[in-house]
Short mmCIF file of C-alpha atoms in Angstrom, two decimals:
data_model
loop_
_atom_site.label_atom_id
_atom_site.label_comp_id
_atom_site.label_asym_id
_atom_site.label_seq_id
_atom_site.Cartn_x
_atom_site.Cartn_y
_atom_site.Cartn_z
CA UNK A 1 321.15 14.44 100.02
CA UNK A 2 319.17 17.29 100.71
CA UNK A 3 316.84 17.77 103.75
CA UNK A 4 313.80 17.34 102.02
CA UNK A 5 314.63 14.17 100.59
CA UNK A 6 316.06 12.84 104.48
CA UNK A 7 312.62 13.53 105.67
CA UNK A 8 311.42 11.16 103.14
CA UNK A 9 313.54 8.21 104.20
CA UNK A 10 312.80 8.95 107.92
CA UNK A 11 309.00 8.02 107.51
CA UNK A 12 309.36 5.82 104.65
CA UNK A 13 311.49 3.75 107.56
CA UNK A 14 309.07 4.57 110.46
CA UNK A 15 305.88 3.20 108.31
CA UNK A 16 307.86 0.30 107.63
CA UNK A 17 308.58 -0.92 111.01
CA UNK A 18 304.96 -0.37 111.42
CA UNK A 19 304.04 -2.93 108.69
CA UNK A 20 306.74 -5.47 109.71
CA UNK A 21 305.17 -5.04 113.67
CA UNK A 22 301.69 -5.91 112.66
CA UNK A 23 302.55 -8.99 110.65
CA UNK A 24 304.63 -10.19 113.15
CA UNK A 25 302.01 -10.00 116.52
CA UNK A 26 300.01 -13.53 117.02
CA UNK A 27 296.35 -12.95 115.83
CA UNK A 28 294.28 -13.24 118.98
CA UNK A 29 292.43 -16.92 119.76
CA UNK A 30 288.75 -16.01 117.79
CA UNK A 31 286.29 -16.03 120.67
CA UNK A 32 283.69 -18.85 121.06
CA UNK A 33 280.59 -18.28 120.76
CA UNK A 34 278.56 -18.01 123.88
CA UNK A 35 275.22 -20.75 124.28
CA UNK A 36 271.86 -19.60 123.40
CA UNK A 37 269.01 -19.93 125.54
CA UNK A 38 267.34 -22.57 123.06
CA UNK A 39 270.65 -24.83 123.06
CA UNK A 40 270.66 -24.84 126.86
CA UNK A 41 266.98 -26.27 126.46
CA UNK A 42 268.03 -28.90 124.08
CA UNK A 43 270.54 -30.08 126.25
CA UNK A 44 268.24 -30.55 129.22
CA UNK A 45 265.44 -32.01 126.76
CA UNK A 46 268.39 -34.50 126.05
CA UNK A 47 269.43 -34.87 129.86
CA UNK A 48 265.63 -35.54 130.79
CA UNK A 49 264.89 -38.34 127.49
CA UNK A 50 268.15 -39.79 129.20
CA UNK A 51 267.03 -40.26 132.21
CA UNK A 52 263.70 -41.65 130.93
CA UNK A 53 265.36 -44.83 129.15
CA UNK A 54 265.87 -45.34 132.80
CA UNK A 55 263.49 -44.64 134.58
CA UNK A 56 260.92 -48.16 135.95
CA UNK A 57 257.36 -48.32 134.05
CA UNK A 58 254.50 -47.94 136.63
CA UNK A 59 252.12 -50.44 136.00
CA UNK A 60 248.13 -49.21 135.47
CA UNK A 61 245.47 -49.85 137.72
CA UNK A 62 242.69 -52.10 136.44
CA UNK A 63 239.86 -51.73 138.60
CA UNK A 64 237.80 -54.92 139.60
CA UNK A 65 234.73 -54.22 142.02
CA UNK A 66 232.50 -56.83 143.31
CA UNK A 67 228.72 -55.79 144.49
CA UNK A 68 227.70 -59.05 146.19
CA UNK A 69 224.03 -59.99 147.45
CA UNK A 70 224.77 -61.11 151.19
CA UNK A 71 221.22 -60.88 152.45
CA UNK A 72 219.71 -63.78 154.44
CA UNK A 73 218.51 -65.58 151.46
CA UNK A 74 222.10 -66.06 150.46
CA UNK A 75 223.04 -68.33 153.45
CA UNK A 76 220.69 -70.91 152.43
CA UNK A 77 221.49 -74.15 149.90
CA UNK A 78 225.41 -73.44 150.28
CA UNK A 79 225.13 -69.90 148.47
CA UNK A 80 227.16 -67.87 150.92
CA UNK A 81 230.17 -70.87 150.91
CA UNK A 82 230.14 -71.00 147.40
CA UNK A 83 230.37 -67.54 146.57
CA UNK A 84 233.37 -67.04 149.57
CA UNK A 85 235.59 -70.04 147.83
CA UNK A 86 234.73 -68.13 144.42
CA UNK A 87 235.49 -64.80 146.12
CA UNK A 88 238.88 -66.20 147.04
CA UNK A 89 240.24 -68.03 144.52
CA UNK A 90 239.44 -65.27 141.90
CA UNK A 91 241.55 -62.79 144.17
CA UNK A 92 244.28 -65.62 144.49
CA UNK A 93 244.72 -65.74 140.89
CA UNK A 94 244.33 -61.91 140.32
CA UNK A 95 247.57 -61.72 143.03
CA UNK A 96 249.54 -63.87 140.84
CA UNK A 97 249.48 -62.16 137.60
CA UNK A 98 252.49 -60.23 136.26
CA UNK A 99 252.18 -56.36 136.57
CA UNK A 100 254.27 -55.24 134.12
CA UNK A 101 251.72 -53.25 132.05
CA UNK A 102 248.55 -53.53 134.31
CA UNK A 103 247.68 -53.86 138.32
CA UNK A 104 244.94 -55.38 139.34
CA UNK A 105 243.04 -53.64 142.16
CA UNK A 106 240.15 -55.32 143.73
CA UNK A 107 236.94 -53.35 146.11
CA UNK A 108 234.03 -55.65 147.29
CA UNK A 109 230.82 -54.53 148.42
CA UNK A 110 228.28 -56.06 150.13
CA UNK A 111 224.75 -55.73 150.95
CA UNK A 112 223.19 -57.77 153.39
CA UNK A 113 221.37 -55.55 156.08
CA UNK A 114 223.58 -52.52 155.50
CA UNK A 115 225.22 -51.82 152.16
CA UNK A 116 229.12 -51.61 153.13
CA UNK A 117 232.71 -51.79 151.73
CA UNK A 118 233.52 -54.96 152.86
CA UNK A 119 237.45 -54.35 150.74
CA UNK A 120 238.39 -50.96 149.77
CA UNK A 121 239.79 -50.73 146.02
CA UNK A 122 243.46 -52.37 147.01
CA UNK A 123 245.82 -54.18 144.63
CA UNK A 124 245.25 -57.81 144.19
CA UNK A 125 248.81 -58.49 145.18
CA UNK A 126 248.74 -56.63 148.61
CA UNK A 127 245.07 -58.87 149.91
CA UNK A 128 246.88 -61.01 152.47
CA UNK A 129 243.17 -62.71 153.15
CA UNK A 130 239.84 -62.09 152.36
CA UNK A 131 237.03 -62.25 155.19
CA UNK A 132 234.65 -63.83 154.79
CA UNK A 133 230.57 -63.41 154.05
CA UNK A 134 228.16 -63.48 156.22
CA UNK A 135 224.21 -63.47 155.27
CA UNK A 136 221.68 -61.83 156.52
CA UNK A 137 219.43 -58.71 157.06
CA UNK A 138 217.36 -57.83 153.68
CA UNK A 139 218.73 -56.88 150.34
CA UNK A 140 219.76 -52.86 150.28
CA UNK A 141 221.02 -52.81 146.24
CA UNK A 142 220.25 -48.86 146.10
CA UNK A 143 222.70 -47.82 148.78
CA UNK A 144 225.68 -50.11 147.01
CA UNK A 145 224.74 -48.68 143.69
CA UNK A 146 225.42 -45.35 145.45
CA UNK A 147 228.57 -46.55 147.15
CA UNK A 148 230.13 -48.30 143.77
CA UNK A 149 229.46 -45.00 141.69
CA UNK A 150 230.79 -42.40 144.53
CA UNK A 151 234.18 -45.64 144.52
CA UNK A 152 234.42 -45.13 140.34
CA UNK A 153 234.20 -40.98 140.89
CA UNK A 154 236.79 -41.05 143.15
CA UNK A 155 239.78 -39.65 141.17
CA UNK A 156 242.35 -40.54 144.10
CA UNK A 157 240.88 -44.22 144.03
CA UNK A 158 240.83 -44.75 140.41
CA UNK A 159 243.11 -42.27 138.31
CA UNK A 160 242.26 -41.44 135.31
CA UNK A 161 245.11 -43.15 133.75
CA UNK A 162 243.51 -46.11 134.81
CA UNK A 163 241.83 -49.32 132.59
CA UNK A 164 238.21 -49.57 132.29
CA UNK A 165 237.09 -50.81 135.27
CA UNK A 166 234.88 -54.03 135.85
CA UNK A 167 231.83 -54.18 137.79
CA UNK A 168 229.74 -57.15 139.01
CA UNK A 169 226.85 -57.41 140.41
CA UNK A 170 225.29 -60.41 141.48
CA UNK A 171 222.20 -61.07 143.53
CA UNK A 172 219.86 -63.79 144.41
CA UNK A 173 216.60 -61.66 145.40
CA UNK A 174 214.68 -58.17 144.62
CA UNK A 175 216.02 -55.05 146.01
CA UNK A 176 214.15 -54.11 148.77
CA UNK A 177 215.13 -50.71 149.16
CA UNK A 178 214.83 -47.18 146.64
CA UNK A 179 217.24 -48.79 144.37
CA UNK A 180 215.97 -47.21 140.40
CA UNK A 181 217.33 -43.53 141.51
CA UNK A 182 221.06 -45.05 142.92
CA UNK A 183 220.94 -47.66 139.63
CA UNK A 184 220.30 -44.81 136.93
CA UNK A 185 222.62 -43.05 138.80
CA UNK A 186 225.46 -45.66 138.33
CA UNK A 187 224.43 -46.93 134.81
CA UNK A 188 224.15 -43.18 133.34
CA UNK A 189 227.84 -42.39 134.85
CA UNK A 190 230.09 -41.76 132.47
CA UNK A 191 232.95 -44.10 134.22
CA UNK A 192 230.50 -46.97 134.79
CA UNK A 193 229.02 -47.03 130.57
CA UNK A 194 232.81 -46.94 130.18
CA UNK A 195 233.21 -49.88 132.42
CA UNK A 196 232.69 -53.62 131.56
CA UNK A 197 229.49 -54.52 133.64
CA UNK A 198 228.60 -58.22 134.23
CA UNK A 199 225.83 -59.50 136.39
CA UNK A 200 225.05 -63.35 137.75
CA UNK A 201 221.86 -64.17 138.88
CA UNK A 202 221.43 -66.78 141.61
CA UNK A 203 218.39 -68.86 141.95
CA UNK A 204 214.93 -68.26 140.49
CA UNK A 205 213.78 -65.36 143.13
CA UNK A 206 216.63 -62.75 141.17
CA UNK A 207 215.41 -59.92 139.40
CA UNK A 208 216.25 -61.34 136.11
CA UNK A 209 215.36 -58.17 133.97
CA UNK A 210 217.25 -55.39 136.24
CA UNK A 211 219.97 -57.31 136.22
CA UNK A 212 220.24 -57.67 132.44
CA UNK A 213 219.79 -53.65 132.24
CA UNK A 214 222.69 -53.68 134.56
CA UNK A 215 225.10 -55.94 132.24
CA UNK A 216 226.10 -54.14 129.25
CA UNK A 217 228.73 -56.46 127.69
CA UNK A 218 227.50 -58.09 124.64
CA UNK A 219 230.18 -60.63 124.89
CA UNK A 220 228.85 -61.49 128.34
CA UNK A 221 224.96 -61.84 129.03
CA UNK A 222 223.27 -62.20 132.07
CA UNK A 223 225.06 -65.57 133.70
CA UNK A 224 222.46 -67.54 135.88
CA UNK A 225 223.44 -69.61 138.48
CA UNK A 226 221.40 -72.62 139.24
CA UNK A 227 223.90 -74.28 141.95
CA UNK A 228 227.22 -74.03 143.80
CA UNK A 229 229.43 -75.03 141.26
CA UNK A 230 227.71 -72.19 138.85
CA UNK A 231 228.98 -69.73 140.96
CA UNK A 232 232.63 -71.14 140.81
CA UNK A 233 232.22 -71.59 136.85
CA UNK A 234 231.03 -67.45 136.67
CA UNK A 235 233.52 -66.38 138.89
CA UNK A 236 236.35 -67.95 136.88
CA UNK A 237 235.14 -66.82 133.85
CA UNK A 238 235.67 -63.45 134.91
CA UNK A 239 239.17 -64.08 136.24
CA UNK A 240 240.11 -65.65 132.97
CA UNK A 241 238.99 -62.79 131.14
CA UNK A 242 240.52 -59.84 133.67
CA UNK A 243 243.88 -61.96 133.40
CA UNK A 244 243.85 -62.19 129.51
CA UNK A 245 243.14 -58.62 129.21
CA UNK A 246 246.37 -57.81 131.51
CA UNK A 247 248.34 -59.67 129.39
CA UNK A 248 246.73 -58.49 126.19
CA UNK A 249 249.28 -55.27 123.99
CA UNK A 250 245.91 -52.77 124.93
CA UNK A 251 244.31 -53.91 128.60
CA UNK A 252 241.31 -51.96 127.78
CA UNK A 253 240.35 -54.08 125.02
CA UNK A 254 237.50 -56.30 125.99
CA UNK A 255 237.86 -60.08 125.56
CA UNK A 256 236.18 -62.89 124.96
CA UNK A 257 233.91 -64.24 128.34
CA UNK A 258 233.66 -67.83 128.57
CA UNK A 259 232.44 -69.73 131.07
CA UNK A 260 234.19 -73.24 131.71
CA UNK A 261 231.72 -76.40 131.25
CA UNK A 262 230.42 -77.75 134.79
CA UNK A 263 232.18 -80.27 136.29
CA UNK A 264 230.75 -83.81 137.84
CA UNK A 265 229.57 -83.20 141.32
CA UNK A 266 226.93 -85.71 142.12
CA UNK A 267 226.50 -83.69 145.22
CA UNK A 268 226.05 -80.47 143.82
CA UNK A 269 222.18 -79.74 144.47
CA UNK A 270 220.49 -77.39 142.42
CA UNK A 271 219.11 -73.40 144.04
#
């Protein structure tokens, strides 16, 4: 063997080794690949509609405000007593119904000498009692116009996630203060023309025609009271058809208003 051809075996060898080496060392783990921003986002989109399936359903407000005549004319021929038990047993009922889709708030105002919150908007469920009316003084409609439409502004009071409200006015007399600036005012809001608006008249001294400007439900005209029992008959109408609508798939859907047929009451004496 000459030396030339010993060189050639030497690295033939050497390169070999170097083969044999590399086939025999473990391939290294492959990495994995690091998260992206917008699969960290998924997973807390996912984490967060989770948590949702288990999270409780607030209930939402429907709004039920009362603007009730209490001037002196009202305490005579059993008005005021009539329109307390109605007052009462309408909020009774309202506390009773299920609040799984809708809660039923009730405010009462009163104007009777003063115009005056007699029950801030509250849920019908949290009244423990209701005090009662008292007539007298004259008949100041224009400052509870002004006090329901600064109530139905009031984004804290009513959300706007809120039902249409219901507003009703009822009244036995004229106004007797400037009440066609304050009315406009309320009618031309755009919560109250979204807003069912009802409206009883009491006796033959109510103003019959502002009253029918007020009520704007074509389901629902102008109710007219001519005794006690009327007032009771109105007054459940209204709870029958605030009860059906929180029952109802879509609470902002008006129903039907129908007024129960009197009942015998010998005793009953007409306005």
């Amino acid at each position: 063997m000459g030396f030339a051809k010993y060189q050639e075996d030497i690295v033939s060898r050497y390169v070999g080794d170097l083969a044999m080496r590399s086939t025999k060392e473990p391939a290294s783990a492959p990495k994995k690949p690091c998260p992206s921003a917008s699969n960290e986002s998924d997973q807390r989109i996912n984490k967060m509609s989770s948590l949702k399936k288990f999270a409780v359903a607030t209930p939402r407000p429907l709004p039920v405000i009362v603007l009730a005549d209490t001037s002196g004319s009202m305490g005579e021929n059993s008005k005021i007593e009539a329109l307390n038990a109605a007052m009462k047993e309408m909020v009774s009922t309202f506390a009773q119904e299920s609040r799984l889709r809708a809660e039923i708030q009730v405010g009462l105002i009163t104007f009777g000498g003063k115009a005056q919150m007699h029950l801030p908007l509250v849920a019908a469920h949290g009244v423990t009692g209701v005090s009662e009316f008292q007539a007298g003084g004259a008949t100041p409609m224009g400052a509870a116009f002004d006090l329901a439409r600064q109530l139905l502004e009031d984004k804290d009071r009513i959300p706007s996630r809120a039902y249409r409200p219901v507003l009703i006015l009822l009244s036995d007399g004229q106004p007797n203060d400037d009440w066609e600036a304050p009315f406009n005012a309320l009618c031309n809001s755009e919560r109250a023309q979204k807003a069912v608006r009802l409206a009883m008249a009491i006796g033959p001294d109510a103003d019959v025609a502002m009253l029918k400007d007020f009520a704007n439900d074509a389901e629902a005209p102008i109710f007219k009271a001519h005794n006690a029992r009327d007032i009771h008959r109105f007054f459940r109408a209204v709870t029958m058809s605030v009860t059906t609508r929180t029952a109802s798939q879509n609470p902002d859907t008006s129903t039907a208003f129908v007024v129960p047929p009197p009942d015998d009451d010998a005793l009953d004496l007409d306005f």
